[in-house]
Short mmCIF file of C-alpha atoms in Angstrom, two decimals:
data_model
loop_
_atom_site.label_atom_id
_atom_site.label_comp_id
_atom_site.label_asym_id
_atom_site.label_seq_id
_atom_site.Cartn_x
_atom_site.Cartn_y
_atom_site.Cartn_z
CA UNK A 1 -187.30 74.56 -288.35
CA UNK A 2 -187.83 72.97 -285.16
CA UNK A 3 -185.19 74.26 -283.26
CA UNK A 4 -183.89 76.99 -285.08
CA UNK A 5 -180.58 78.72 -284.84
CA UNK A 6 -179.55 76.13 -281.91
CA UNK A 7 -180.77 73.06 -283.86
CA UNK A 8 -178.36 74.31 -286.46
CA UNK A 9 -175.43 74.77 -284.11
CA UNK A 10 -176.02 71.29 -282.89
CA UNK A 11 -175.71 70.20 -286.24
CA UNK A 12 -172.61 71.66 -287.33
CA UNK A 13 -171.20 71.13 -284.33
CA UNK A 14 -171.92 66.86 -285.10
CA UNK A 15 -171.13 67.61 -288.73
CA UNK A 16 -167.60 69.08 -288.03
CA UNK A 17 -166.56 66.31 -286.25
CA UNK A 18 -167.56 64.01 -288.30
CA UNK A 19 -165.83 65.27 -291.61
CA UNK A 20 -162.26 64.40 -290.41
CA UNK A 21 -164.01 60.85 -289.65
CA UNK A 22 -165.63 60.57 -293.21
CA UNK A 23 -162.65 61.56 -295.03
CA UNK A 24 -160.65 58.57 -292.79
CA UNK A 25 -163.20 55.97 -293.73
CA UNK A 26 -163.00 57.39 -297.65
CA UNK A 27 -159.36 56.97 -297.05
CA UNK A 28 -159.28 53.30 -296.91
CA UNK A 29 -161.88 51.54 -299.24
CA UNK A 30 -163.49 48.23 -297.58
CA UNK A 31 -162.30 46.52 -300.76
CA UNK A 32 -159.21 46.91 -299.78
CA UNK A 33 -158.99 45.49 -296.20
CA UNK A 34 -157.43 41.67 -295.38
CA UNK A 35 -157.84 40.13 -292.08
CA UNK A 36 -154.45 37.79 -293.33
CA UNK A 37 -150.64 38.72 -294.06
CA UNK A 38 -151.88 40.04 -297.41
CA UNK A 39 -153.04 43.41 -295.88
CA UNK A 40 -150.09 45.18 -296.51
CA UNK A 41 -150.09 44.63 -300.47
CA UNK A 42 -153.80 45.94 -300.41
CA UNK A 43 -154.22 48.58 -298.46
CA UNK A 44 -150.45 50.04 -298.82
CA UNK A 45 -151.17 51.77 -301.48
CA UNK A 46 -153.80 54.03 -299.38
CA UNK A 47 -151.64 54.59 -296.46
CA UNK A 48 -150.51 58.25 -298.05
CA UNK A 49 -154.05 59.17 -297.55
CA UNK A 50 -153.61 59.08 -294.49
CA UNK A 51 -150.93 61.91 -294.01
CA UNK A 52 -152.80 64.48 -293.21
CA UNK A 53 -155.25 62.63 -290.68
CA UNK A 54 -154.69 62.63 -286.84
CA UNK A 55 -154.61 59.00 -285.98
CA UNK A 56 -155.92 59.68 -282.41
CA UNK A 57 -159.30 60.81 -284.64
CA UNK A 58 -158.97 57.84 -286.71
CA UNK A 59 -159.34 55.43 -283.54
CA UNK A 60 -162.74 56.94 -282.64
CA UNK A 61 -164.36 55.49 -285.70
CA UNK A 62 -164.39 51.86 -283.60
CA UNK A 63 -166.36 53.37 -280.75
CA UNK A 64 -169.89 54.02 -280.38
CA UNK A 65 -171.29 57.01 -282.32
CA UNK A 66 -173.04 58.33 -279.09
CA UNK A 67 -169.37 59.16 -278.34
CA UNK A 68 -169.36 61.80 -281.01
CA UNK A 69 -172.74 63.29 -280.00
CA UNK A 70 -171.36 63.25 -276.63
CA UNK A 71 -168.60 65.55 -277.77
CA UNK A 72 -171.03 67.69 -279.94
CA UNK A 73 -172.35 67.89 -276.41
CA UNK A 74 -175.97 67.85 -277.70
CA UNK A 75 -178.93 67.91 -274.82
CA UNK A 76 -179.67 64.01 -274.16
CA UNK A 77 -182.94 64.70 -274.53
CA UNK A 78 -183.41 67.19 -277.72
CA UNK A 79 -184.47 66.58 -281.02
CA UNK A 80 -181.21 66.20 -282.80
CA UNK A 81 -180.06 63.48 -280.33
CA UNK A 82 -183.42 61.92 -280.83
CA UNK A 83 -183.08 62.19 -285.06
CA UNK A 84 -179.60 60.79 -285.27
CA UNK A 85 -180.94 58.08 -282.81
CA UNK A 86 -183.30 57.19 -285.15
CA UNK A 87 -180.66 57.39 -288.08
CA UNK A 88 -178.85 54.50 -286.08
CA UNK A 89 -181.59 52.54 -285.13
CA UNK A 90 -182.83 52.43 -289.03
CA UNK A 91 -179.25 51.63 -289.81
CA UNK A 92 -178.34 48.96 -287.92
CA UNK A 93 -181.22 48.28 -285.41
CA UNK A 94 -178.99 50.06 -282.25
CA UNK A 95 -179.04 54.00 -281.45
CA UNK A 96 -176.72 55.85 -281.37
CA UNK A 97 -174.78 54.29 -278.22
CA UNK A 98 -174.66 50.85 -279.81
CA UNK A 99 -173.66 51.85 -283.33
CA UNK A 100 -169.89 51.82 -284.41
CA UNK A 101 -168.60 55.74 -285.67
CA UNK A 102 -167.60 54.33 -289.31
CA UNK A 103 -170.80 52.76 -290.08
CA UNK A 104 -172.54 56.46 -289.70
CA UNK A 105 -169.81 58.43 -290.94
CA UNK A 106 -170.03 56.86 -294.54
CA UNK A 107 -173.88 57.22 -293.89
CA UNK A 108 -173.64 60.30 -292.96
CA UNK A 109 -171.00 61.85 -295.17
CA UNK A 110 -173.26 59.91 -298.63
CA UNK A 111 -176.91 61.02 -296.84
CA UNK A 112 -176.28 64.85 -296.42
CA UNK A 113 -174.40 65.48 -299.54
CA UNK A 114 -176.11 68.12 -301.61
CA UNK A 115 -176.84 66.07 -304.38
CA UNK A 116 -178.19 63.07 -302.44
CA UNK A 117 -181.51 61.45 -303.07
CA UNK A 118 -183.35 58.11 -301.59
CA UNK A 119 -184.23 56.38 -304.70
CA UNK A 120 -185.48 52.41 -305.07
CA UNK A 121 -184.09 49.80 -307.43
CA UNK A 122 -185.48 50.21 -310.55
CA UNK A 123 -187.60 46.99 -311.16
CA UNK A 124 -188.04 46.32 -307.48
CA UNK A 125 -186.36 44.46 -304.96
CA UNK A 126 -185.76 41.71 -306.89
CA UNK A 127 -183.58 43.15 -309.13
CA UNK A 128 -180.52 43.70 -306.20
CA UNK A 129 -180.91 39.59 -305.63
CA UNK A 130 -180.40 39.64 -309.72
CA UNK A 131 -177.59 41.40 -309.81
CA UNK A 132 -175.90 39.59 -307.15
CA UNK A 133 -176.44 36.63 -309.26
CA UNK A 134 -174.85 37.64 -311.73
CA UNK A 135 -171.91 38.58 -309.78
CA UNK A 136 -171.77 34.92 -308.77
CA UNK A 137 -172.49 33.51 -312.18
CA UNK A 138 -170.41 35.40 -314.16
CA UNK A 139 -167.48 33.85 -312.64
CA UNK A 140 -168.82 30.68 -313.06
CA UNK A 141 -170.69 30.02 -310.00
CA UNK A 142 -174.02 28.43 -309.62
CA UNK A 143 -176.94 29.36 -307.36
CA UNK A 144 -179.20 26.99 -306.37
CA UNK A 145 -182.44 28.36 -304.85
CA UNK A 146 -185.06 25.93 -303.03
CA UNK A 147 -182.46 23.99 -301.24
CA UNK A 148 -181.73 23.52 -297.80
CA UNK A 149 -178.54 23.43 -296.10
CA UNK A 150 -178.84 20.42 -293.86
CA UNK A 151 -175.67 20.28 -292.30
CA UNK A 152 -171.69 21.25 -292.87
CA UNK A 153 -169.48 18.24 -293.43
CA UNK A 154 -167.13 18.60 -291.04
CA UNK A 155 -163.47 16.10 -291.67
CA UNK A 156 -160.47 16.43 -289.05
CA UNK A 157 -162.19 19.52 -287.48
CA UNK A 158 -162.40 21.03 -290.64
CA UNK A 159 -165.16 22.14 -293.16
CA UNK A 160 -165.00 20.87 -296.30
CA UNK A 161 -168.42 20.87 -297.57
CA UNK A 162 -172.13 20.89 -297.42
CA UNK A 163 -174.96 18.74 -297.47
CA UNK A 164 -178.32 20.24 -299.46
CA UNK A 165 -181.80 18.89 -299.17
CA UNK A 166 -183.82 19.50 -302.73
CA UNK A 167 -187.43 18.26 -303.47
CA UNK A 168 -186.54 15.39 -300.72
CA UNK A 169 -183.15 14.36 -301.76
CA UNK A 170 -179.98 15.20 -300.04
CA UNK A 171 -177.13 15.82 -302.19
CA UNK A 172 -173.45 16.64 -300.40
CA UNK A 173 -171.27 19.16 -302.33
CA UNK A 174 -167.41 19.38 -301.74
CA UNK A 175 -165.74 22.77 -301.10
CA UNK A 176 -162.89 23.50 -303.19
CA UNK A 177 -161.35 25.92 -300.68
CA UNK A 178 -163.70 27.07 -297.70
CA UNK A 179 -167.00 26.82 -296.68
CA UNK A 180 -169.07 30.54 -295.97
CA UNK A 181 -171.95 30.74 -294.49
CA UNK A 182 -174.13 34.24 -294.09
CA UNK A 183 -176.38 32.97 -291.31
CA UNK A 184 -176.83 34.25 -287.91
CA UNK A 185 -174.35 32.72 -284.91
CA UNK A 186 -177.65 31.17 -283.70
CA UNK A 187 -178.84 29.03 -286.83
CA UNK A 188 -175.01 28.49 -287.56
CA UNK A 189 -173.46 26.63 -284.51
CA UNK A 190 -176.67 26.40 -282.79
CA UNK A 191 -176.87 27.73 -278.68
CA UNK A 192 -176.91 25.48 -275.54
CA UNK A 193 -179.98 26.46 -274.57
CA UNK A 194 -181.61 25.26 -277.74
CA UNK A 195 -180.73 22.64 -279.64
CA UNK A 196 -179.95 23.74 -283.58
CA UNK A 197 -176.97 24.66 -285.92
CA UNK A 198 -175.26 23.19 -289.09
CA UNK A 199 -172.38 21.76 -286.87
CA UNK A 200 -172.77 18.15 -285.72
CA UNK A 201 -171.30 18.19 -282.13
CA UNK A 202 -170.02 14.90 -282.74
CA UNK A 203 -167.55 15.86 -285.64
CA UNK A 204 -165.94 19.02 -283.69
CA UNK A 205 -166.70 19.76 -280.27
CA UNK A 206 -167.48 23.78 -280.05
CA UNK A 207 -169.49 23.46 -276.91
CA UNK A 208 -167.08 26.20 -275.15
CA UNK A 209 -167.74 28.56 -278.36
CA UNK A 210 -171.40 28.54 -278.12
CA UNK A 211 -171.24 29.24 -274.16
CA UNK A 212 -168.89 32.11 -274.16
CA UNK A 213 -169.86 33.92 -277.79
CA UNK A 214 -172.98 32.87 -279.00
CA UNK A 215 -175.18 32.30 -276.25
CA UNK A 216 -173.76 35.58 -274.66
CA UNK A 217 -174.26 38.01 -277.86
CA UNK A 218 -178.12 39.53 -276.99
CA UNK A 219 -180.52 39.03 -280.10
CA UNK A 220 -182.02 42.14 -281.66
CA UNK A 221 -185.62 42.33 -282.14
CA UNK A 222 -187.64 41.53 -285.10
CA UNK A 223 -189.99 43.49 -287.15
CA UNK A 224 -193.73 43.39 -288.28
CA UNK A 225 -194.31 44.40 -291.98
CA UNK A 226 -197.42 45.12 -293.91
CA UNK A 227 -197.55 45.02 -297.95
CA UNK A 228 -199.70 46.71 -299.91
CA UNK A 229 -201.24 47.15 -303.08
CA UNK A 230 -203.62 49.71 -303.92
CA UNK A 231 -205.50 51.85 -306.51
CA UNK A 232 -203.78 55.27 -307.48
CA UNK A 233 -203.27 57.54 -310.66
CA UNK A 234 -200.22 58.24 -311.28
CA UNK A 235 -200.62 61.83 -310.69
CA UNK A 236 -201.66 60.82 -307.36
CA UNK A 237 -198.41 58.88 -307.14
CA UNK A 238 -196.27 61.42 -308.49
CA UNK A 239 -197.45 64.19 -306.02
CA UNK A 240 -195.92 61.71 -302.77
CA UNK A 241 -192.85 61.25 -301.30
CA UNK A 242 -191.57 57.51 -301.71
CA UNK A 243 -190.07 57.57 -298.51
CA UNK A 244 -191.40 58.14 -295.35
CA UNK A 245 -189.88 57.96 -291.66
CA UNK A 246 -192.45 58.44 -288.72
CA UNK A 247 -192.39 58.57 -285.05
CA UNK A 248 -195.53 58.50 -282.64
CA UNK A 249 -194.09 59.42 -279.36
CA UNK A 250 -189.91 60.90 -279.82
CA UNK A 251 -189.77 60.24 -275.72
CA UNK A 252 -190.65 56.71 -275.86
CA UNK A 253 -187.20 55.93 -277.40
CA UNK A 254 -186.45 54.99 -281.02
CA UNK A 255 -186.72 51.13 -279.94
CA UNK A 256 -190.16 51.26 -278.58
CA UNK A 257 -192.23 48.83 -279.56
CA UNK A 258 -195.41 50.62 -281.95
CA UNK A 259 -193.12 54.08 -281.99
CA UNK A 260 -190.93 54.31 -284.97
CA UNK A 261 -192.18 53.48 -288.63
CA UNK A 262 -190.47 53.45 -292.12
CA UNK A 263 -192.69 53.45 -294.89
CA UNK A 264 -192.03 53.39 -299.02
CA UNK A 265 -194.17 53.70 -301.63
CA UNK A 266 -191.60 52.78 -304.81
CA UNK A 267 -194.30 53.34 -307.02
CA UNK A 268 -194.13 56.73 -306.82
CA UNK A 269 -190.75 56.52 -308.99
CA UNK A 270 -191.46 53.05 -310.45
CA UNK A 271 -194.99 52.60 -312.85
CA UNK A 272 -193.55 49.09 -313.72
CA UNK A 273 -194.32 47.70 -310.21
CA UNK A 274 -197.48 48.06 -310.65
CA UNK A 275 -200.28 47.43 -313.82
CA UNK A 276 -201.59 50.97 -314.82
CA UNK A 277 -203.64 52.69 -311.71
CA UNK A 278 -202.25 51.18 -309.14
CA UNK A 279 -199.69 50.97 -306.66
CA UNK A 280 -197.34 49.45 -304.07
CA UNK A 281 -196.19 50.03 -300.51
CA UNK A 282 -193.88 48.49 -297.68
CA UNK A 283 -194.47 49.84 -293.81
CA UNK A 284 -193.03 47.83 -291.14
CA UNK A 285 -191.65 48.69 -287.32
CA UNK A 286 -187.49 48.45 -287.46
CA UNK A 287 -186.35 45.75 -284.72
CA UNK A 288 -189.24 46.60 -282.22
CA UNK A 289 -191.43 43.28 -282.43
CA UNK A 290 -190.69 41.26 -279.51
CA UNK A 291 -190.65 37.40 -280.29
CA UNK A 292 -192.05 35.71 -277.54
CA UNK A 293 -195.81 36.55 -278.52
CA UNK A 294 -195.33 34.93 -281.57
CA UNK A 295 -193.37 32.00 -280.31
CA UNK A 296 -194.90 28.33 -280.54
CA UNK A 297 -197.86 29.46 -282.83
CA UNK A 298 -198.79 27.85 -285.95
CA UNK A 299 -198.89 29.61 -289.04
CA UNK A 300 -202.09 28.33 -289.99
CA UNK A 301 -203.75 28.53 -287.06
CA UNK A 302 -206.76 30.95 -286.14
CA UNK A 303 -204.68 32.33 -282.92
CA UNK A 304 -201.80 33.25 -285.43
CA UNK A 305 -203.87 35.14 -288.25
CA UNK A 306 -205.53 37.02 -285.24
CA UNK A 307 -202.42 38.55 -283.68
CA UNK A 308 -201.45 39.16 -287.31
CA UNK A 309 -204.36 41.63 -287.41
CA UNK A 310 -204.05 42.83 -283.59
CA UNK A 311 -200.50 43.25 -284.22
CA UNK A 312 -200.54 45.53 -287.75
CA UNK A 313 -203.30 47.91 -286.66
CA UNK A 314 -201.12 50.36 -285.55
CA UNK A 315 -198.96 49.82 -289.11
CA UNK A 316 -202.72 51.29 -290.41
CA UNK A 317 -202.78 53.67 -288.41
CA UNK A 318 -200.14 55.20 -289.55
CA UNK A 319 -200.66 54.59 -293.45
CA UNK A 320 -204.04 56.57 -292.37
CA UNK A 321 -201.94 59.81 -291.19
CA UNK A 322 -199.56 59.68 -293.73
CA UNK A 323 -201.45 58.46 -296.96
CA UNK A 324 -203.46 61.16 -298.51
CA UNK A 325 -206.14 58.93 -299.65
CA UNK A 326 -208.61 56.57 -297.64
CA UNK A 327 -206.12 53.75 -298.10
CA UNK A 328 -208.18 51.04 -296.46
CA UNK A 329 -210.75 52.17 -298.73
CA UNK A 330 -208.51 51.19 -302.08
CA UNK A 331 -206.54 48.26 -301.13
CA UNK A 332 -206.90 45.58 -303.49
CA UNK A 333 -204.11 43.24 -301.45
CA UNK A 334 -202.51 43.42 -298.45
CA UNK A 335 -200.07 41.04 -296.40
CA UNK A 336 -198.85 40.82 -292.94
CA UNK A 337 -195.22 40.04 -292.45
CA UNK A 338 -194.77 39.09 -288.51
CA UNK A 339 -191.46 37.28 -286.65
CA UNK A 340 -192.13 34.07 -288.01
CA UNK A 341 -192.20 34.63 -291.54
CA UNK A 342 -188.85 36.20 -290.59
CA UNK A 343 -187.44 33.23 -288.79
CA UNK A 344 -189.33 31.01 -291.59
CA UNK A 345 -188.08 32.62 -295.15
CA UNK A 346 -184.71 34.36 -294.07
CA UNK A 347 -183.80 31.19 -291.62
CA UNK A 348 -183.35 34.14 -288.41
CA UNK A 349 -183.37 32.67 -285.09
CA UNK A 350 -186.10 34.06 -283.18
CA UNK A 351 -186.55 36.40 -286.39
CA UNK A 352 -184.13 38.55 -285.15
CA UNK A 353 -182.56 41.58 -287.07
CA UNK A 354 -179.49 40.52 -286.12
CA UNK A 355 -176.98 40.88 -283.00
CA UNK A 356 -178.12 43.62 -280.40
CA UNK A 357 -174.10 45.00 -280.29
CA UNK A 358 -171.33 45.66 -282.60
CA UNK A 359 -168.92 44.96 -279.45
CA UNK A 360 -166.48 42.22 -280.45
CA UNK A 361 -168.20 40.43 -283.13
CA UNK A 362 -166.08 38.24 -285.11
CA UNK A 363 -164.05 38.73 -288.14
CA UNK A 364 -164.70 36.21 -291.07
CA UNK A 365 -162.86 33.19 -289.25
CA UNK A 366 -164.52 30.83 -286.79
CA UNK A 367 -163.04 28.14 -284.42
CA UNK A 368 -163.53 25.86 -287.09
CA UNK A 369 -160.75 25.82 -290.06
CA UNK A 370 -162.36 26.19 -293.65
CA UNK A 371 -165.59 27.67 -292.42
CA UNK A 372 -166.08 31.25 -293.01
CA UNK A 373 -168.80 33.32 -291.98
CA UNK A 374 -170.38 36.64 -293.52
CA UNK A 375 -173.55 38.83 -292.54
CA UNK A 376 -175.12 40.51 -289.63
CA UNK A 377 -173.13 38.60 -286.89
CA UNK A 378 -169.87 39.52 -287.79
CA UNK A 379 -167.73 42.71 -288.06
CA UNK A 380 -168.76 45.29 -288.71
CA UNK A 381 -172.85 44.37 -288.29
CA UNK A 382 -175.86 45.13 -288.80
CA UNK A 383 -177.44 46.96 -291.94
CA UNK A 384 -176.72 46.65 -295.52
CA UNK A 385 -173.05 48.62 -296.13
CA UNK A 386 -171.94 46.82 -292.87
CA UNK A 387 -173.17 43.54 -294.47
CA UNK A 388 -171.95 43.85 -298.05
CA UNK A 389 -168.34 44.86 -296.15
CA UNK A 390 -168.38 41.48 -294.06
CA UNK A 391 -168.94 39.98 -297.62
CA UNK A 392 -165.73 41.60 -299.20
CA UNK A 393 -163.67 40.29 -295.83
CA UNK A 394 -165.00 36.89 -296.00
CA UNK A 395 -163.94 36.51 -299.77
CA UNK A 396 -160.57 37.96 -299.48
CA UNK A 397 -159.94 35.46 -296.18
CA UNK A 398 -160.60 32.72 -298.36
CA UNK A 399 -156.92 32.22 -299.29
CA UNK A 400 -153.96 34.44 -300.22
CA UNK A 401 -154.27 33.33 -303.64
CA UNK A 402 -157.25 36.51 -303.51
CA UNK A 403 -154.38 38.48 -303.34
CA UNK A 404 -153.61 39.46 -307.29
CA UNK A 405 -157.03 39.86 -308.31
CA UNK A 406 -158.05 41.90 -305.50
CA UNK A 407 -154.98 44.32 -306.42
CA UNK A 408 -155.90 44.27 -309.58
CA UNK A 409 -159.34 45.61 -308.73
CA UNK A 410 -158.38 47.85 -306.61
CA UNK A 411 -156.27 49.06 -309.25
CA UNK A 412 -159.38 49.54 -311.40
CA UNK A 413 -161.23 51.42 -309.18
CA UNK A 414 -158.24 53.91 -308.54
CA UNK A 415 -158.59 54.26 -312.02
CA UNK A 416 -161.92 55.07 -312.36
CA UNK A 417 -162.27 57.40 -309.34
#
């Protein structure tokens, strides 16, 4: 509607060549991929699939995506540029230049479908950290919450364990296997400029590490959140969209700081977050927040809880355009998530989103033997499918004894599809 005939030739034009790319990434499932000399009895069996690709198409999925709107040859500064921009940026906190192909072609290829919807977890939030729980428990495993990892025990330059601190009392656990860790390269190993990290320097020296990877990989951004809870019938409720994506200002760039806004309301297709006549929200800025305002104040402090307010006014503002309601006017309880509850609760340096580049991050190994790592700073990034993939490569790079039971599942889900 916005562009009309040529929006729609822009589109297909995008579309087309990504559908050789989505069918490459469906090709291979991440389940399937090793980092070891197990790779060939996993992901054999998908090589067929391959056939009928063109392997010179197949290589683009490792470059930027701008690289595909730059064959689309879409106008640098036009709305569809701008939109897929924004795509990225909500995705993995980089437009469209700094976001690998196969991240958006499986986003892409699942978002457009016809019969694709933007739901919520039913129950909330917390029931995605239940079922990964029960993933781990299941098999055994134990999670213990409250309990800070104070250091990894490293032995002969290698990890072989941890050392928790629980209601004061430090407690070291041995690792059967291999130590993996999901936190950032900053609050892992630590950085040079700023001292930090799980790794004592005096058990393994990784001093040339941290100066040529980690303190060279630029930190995203970090966010400012506000939640809400408010008074609404459900008709009210029903009658809204529980998803909302605004921009202010599309020529101000996806990354500008008070510009782009996500906003959900999961009460609109969940009553049980919220008693009878009321409901919930979540509005926050993606990666925009710089850090330094917020660094070196105390939580507590009168300064802190009055750039909280300065800072979420224009997160109001926009709740005021898009709510259709006086909002302000029926808030029973509303909280202000800033950098430092970022860098406090999720342990993020600088309360960063995460590595500003998917150039060469890491694979799950590290310089140090038995220590794997998972999450945003490693391949392939940022976002949630790029995260729960690093998870699959970590586990299967624990050993090659992973070998049979991953074919085995794989086997299952062939079966199944």
């Amino acid at each position: 509607e916005i562009l009309g005939e040529e929006g729609l030739r822009q589109w297909e034009s995008v579309m087309e060549l990504m559908s050789p790319l989505a069918k490459a990434v469906d090709a291979l499932p991440t389940a399937a991929i090793r980092t070891d000399i197990g790779a060939p009895f996993t992901v054999g069996p998908y090589l067929p699939n391959f056939a009928s690709l063109n392997p010179l198409n197949n290589l683009k999925l490792t470059k930027p995506f701008q690289s595909i709107l730059d064959d689309a040859n879409l106008p640098g500064a036009g709305f569809t540029q701008r939109w897929l921009d924004l795509l990225c940026f909500c995705l993995s906190g980089l437009p469209a230049s700094g976001t690998i192909t196969a991240e958006m072609a499986l986003m892409l290829d699942e978002f457009y479908a016809p019969d694709a919807i933007m739901d919520c977890p039913k129950g909330g939030a917390k029931q995605i950290v239940n079922a990964l729980t029960r993933g781990i428990t299941k098999h055994g495993g134990i999670v213990r919450t409250n309990s800070h990892v104070e250091k990894i025990i490293i032995e002969d330059k290698r990890a072989v364990g941890v050392e928790l601190r629980a209601s004061g009392k430090k407690k070291t656990y041995r690792a059967k296997q291999a130590v993996i860790s999901n936190l950032s390269l900053w609050d892992l190993f630590g950085t040079n400029k700023k001292a930090g990290g799980l790794i004592d320097p005096n058990d393994i020296d990784i001093s040339s590490f941290i100066q040529n990877k980690v303190d060279t990989t630029p930190v995203a951004k970090s966010f400012m959140h506000l939640h809400v809870g408010f008074r609404a019938s459900r008709e009210e409720l029903e009658r809204m969209q529980a998803h909302y994506m605004y921009m202010d200002d599309w020529s101000r760039g996806v990354d500008a700081e008070d510009n782009a806004v996500l906003l959900s309301v999961p009460s609109v297709h969940d009553p049980t977050l919220a008693p009878d006549g009321y409901g919930v929200l979540h509005i926050y800025t993606p990666a925009a927040e710089e850090y330094a305002r917020w660094e070196g104040l105390e939580r507590k402090s009168a300064e802190y809880k009055t750039l909280k307010e300065r800072r979420s006014r224009y997160l109001w503002e926009v709740l005021e355009k898009i709510m259709p309601f006086d909002l302000r006017e029926r808030t029973v309880i509303s909280r202000v998530g800033t950098p430092l509850t970022h860098e406090r609760y999720l342990r993020k340096h600088r309360g960063t989103y995460g590595p500003a580049t998917t150039a060469g991050l890491p694979f799950p190994n590290t310089p140090i033997k038995g220590l794997l790592v998972c999450g945003d700073s490693c391949f392939p990034g940022i976002g949630v499918p790029a995260v729960a993939g690093s998870g699959l490569l970590a586990a299967h790079s624990v050993s090659l004894a992973s070998v049979k039971p991953q074919m085995e599942l794989l086997e299952k889900l062939r079966s199944t599809d």
